[in-house]
Coordinates of C-alpha atoms and ligand atoms in Angstrom, one line a residue:
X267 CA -2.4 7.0 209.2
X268 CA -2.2 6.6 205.6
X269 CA -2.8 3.2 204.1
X270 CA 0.3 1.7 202.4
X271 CA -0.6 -1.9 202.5
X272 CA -2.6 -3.7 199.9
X273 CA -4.0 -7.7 199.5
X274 CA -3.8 -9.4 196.7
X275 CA -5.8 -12.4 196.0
X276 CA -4.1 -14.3 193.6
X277 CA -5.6 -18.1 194.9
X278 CA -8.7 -18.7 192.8
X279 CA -8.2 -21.9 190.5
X280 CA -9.0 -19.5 187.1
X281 CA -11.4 -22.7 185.6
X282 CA -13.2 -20.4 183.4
X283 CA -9.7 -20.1 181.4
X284 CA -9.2 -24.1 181.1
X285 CA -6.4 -25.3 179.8
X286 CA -4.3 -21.7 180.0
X287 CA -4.9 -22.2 183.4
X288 CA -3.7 -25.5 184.2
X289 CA -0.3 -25.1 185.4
X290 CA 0.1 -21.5 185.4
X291 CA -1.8 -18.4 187.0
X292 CA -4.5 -16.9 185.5
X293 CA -2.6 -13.4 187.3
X294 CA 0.5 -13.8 184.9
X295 CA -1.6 -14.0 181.8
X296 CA -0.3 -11.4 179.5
X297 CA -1.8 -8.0 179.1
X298 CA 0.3 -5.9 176.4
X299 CA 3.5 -6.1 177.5
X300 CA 2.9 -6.8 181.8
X301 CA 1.3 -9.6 183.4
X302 CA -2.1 -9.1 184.8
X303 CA -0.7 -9.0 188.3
X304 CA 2.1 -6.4 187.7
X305 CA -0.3 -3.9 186.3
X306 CA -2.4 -4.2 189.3
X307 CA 0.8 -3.8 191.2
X308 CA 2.1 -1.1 189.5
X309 CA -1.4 1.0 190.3
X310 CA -1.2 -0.4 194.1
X311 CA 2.2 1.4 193.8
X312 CA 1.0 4.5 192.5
X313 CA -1.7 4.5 194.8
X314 CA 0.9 5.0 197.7
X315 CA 1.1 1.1 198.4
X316 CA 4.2 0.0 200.2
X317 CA 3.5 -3.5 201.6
X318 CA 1.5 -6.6 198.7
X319 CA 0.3 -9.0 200.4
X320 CA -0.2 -12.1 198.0
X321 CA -3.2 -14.8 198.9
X322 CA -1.5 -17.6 196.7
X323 CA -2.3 -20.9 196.2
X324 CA -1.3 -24.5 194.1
X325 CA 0.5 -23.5 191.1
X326 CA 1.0 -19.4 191.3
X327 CA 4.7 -19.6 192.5
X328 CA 5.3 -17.8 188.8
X329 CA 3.5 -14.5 191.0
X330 CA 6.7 -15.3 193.1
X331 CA 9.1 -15.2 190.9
X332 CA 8.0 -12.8 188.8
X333 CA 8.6 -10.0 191.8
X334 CA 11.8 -11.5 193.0
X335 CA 14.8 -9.6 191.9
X336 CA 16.7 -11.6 189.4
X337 CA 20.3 -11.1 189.6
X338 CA 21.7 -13.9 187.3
X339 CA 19.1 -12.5 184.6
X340 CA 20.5 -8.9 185.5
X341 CA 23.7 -9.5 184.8
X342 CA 22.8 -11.7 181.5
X343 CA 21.7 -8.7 180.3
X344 CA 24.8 -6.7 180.8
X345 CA 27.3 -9.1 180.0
X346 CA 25.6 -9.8 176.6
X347 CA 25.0 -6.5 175.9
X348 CA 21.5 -5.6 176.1
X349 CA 21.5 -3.3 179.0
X350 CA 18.5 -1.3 176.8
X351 CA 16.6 -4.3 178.1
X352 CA 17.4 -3.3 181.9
X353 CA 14.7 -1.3 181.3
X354 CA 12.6 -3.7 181.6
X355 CA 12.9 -5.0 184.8
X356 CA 12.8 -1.7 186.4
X357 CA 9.3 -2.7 188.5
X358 CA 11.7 -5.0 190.5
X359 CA 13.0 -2.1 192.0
X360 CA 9.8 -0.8 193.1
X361 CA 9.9 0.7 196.6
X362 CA 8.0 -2.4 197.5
X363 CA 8.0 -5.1 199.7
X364 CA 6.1 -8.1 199.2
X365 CA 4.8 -11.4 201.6
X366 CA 3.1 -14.2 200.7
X367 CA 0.3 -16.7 202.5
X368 CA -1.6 -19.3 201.4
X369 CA -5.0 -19.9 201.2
X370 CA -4.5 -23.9 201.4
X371 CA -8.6 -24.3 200.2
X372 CA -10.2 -22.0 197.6
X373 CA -13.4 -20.8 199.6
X374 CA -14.1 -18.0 197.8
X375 CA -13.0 -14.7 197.8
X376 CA -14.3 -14.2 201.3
X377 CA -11.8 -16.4 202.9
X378 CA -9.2 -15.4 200.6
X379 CA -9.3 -12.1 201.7
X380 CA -9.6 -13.3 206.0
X381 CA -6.4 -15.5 205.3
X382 CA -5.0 -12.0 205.4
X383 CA -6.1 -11.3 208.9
X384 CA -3.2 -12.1 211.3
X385 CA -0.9 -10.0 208.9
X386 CA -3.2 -6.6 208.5
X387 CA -3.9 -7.0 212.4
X388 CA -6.1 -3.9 213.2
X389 CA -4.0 -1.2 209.8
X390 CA -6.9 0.2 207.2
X391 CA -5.6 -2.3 203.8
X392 CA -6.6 -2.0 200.0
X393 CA -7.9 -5.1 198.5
X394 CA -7.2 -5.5 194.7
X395 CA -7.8 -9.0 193.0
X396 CA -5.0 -9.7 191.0
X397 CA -6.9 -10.9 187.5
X398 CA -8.4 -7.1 187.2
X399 CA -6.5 -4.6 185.7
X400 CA -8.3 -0.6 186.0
X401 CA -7.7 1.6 183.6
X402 CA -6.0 1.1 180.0
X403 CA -2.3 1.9 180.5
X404 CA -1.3 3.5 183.8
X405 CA -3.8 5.6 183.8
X406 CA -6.2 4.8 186.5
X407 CA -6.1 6.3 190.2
X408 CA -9.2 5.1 191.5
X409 CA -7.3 3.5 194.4
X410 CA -5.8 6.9 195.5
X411 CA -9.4 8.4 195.5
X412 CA -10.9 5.4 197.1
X413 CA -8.4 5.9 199.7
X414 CA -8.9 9.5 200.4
X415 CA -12.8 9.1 200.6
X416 CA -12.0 6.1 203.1
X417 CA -10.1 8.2 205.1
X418 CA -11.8 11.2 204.8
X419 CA -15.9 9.6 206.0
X420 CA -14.0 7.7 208.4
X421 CA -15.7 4.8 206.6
X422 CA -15.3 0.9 207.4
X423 CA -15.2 0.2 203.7
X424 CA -15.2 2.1 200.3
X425 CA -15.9 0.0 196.9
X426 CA -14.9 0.1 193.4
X427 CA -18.2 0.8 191.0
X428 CA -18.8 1.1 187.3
X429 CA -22.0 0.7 185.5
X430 CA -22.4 -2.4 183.5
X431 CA -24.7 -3.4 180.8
X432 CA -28.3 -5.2 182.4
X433 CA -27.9 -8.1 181.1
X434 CA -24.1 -8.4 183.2
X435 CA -25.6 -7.6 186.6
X436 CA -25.8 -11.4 187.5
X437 CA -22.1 -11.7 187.3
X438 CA -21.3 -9.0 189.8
X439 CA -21.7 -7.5 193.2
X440 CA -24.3 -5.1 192.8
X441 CA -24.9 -2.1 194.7
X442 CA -28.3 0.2 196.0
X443 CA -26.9 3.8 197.0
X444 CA -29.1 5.4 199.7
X445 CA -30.4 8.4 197.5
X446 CA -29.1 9.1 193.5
X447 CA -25.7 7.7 193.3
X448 CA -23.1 10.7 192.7
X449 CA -19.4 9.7 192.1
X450 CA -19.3 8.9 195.7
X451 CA -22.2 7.4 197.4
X452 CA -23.1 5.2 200.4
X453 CA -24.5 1.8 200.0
X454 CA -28.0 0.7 201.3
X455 CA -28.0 -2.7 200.1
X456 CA -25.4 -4.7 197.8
X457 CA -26.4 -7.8 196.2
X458 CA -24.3 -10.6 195.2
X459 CA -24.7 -11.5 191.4
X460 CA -28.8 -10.8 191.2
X461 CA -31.2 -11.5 188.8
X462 CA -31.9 -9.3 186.0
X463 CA -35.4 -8.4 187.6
X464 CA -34.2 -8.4 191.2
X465 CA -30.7 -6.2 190.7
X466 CA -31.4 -2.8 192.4
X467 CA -29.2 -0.9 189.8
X468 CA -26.4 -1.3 187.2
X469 CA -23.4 -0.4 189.8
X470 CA -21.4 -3.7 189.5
X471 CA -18.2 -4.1 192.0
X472 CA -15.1 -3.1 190.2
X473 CA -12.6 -5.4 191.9
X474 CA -11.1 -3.2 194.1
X475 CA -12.2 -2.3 198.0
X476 CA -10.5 -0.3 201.0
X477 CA -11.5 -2.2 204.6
X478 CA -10.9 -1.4 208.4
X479 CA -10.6 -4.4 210.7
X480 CA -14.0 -4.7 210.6
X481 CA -14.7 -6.6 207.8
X482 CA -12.5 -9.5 209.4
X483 CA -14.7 -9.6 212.3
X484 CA -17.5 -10.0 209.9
X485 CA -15.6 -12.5 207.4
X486 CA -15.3 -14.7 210.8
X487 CA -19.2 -15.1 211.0
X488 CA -19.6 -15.4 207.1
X489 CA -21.4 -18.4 205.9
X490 CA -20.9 -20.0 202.0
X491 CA -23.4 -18.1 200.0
X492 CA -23.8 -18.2 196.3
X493 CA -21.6 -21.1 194.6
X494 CA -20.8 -22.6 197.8
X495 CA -18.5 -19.7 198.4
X496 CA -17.6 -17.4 201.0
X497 CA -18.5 -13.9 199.2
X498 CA -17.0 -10.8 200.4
X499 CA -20.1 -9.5 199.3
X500 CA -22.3 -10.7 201.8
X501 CA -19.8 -9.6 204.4
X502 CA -20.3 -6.1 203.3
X503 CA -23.9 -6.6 203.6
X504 CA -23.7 -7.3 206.9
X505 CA -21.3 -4.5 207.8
X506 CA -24.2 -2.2 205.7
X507 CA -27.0 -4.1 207.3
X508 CA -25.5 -3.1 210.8
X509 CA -24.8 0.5 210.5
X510 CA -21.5 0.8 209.2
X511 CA -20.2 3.5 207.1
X512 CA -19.6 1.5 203.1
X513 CA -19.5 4.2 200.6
X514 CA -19.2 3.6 197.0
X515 CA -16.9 5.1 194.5
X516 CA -17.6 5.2 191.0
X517 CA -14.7 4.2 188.2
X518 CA -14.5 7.6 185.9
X519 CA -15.5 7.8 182.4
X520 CA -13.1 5.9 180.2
X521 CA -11.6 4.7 183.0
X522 CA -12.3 0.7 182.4
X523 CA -12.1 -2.0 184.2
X524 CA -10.8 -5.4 182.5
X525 CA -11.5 -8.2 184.4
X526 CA -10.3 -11.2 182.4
X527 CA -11.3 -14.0 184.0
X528 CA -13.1 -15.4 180.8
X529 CA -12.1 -15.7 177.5
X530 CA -14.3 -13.1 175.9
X531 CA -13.4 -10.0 178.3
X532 CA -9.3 -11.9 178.3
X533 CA -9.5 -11.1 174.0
X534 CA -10.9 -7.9 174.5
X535 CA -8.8 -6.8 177.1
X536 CA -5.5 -7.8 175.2
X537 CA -6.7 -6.6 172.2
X538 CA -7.1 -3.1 173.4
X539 CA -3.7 -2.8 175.1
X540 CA -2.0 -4.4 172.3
X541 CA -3.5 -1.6 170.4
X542 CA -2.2 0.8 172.3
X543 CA 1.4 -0.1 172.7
X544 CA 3.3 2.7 171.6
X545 CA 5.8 0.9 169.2
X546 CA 3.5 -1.7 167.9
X547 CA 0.0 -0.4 168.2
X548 CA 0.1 1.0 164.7
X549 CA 0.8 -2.2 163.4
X550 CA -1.5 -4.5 165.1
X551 CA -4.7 -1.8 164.1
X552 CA -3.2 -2.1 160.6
X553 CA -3.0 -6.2 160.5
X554 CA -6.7 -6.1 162.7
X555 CA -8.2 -3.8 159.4
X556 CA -6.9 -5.8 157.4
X557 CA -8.2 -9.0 158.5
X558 CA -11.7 -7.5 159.3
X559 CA -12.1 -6.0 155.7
Ligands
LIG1073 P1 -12.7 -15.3 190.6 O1 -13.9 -15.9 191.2 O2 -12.8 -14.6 189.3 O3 -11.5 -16.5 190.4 O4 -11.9 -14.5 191.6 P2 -11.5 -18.0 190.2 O5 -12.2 -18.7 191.3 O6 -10.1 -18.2 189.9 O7 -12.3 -18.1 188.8 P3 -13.0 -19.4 188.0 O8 -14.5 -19.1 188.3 O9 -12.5 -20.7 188.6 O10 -12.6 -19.2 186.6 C1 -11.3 -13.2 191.4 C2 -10.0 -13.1 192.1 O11 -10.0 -13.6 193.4 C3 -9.1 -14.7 193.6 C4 -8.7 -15.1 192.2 O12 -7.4 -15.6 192.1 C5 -8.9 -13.9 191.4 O13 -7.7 -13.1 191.3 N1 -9.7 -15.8 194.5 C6 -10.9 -16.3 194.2 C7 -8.9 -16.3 195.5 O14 -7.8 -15.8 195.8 N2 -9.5 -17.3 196.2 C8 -10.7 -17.8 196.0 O15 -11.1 -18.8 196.7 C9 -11.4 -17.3 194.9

C-alpha cells in the first residue's frame, strides 16, 4: 500500500528562538520566500503525501491558517488587479488534505509523534518535523527514497542520516550501522545526543523517519530520557534492541538539511535561500560582498 500520509510535529515551544518565538511558530518563520512548514509540505507533497497530519499546540494556529484556502484574499487579488500574484497561493490548491490535533503538553518529540496514534491506526506514515527544511529549493527527494527502501525491506522504520561535524554529534540522534554504512544501511545502535567520545559515528538524524504501527506500541512503554523528554530516539532503540528491521538512509551530497531551530543554523539557512532566489539572489550576493569587503 503506498504511504500517502505524513505527521507533522509542529508543537514544540521553539525557546531557543526567544522572543521570535513568543507569539508565533517557529514553523512559519520565513525561509526565502515559504515558511518553514510549507517547504516541508511541499516535499511531503512531492514525496506522494496525500493526508498532513499537524501535532500543534498553544500559539501555532498561523500553521492553520496558512493552509486554509483564502477566498476573501483570492478575490482581493482579482478585483484589485493583481492576479500575477494568484501565483502565489497556488500550494493552497495542493491535492492535500490536512487534520490537526493537539499535543495539550510538550513532552518531547516522542509524545508528539504518539498523539498521532488514533489517527494513523495500523497505515505505514512519514514523520517530518516541521522546523527542518531538506534540500535548498525543491530539490530534495529523500522522502520518496526513504519510502521506497521502507517498503521495499519490509522494514518497521527507515531514518533520515547526514554526516555532521564531531563536534555536533551531542545535538543529534546518532546512529551505529551494522557493518560500513552505504547510502542505505541498518542500524545496530542509535544514540540520543552522545558525547563526543561516546558517539559511535558522525550519522546524525536528519529530521525525517518512515514508521509501521510499531513504533506506537513502543512510544506507549517509552520513559522521559534526556531533558526530561520523551525521545523518539530511544523508542527506536528499543525497536532495534528487539529485532526489528530500522534501516538508515543517508541525505545525498549537496543535499542539506537546515534545521533552524537556533539562531545560527536560522541565519544560515535564510541566507542561502535568499541567495538563491531567482529574481533577487543576484542582488542580495551583491549587497552581502559588499558589506563583507
Ligand atoms: P525541537 O526539540 O527542536 O523543538 O523539536 P522545540 O522543543 O520547539 O525547541 P526548543 O529547544 O524549545 O528551542 C523539533 C520539532 O519537533 C516539534 C517541534 O515543534 C519541532 O518542529 N516538537 C518538539 C513537538 O511537536 N513537540 C514537542 O514536545 C517537542
Amino acid at each position: 500500500m503506498p504511504i500517502d500520509l505524513a505527521v507533522v510535529p509542529v508543537a514544540g515551544r521553539g525557546t531557543r528562538l526567544l522572543p521570535l518565538t513568543k507569539s508565533q511558530p517557529k514553523e512559519m518563520l520565513p525561509v526565502g520566500r515559504r515558511p518553514v512548514v510549507q517547504h516541508v509540505v511541499e516535499e511531503m507533497v512531492r514525496s506522494g503525501v496525500r493526508r498532513i497530519l499537524f501535532i500543534t499546540g498553544a500559539a501555532k494556529s498561523a500553521i492553520e491558517n496558512h493552509f486554509d484556502i483564502d477566498a476573501e484574499l483570492i478575490s482581493h487579488l482579482r478585483e484589485s488587479g493583481k492576479e500575477d500574484l494568484l501565483a502565489e497561493l497556488a500550494f493552497e490548491r495542493e491535492n492535500v488534505d490536512y487534520y490537526f490535533t493537539r499535543q495539550r503538553r510538550q513532552l518531547g518529540l516522542g509524545h508528539a509523534v504518539l498523539c498521532a496514534a488514533p489517527m494513523v491506526g495500523d497505515d505505514p506514515f512519514v514523520v517530518a518535523l516541521g522546523d527542518t527544511i531538506i534540500g535548498l529549493n525543491d530539490s530534495s527527494d529523500v522522502t520518496r527514497r526513504m519510502i521506497d527502501e521502507f517498503d521495499r525491506r519490509g522494514a518497521d522504520a527507515v531514518i533520515a542520516f547526514q554526516e555532521v561535524a564531531a563536534e555536533d554529534v551531542v545535538h543529534y540522534g546518532i546512529a551505529e550501522s551494522e557493518g560500513k554504512p552505504g547510502d542505505v544501511f541498518r542500524l545496530k545502535r542509535i544514540v540520543e545526543k552522545p558525547a563526543i567520545k561516546e558517539a559511535p559515528s558522525r550519522l546524525a538524524v536528519a529530521a525525517r523517519y518512515v514508521f509501521g504501527p510499531r513504533i506506537f506500541e513502543t512510544l506507549r512503554t517509552t520513559q522521559a530520557g534526556k531533558g526530561g523528554e520523551i525521545q523518539l530516539t530511544d523508542a527506536i532503540e528499543q525497536l532495534i534492541a528487539a529485532g526489528r528491521g530500522v534501516y538508515g538512509v543517508r541525505l545525498a551530497a549537496g543535499e542539506s538539511r537546515y534545521d533552524i531551530g537556533n539562531y545560527e543554523s536560522y541565519y544560515r539557512t535564510f541566507l542561502e535561500f535568499a541567495l538563491a532566489d531567482p529574481q533577487y539572489g543576484g542582488e542580495v550576493r551583491a549587497a552581502l560582498k559588499r558589506m563583507l569587503d
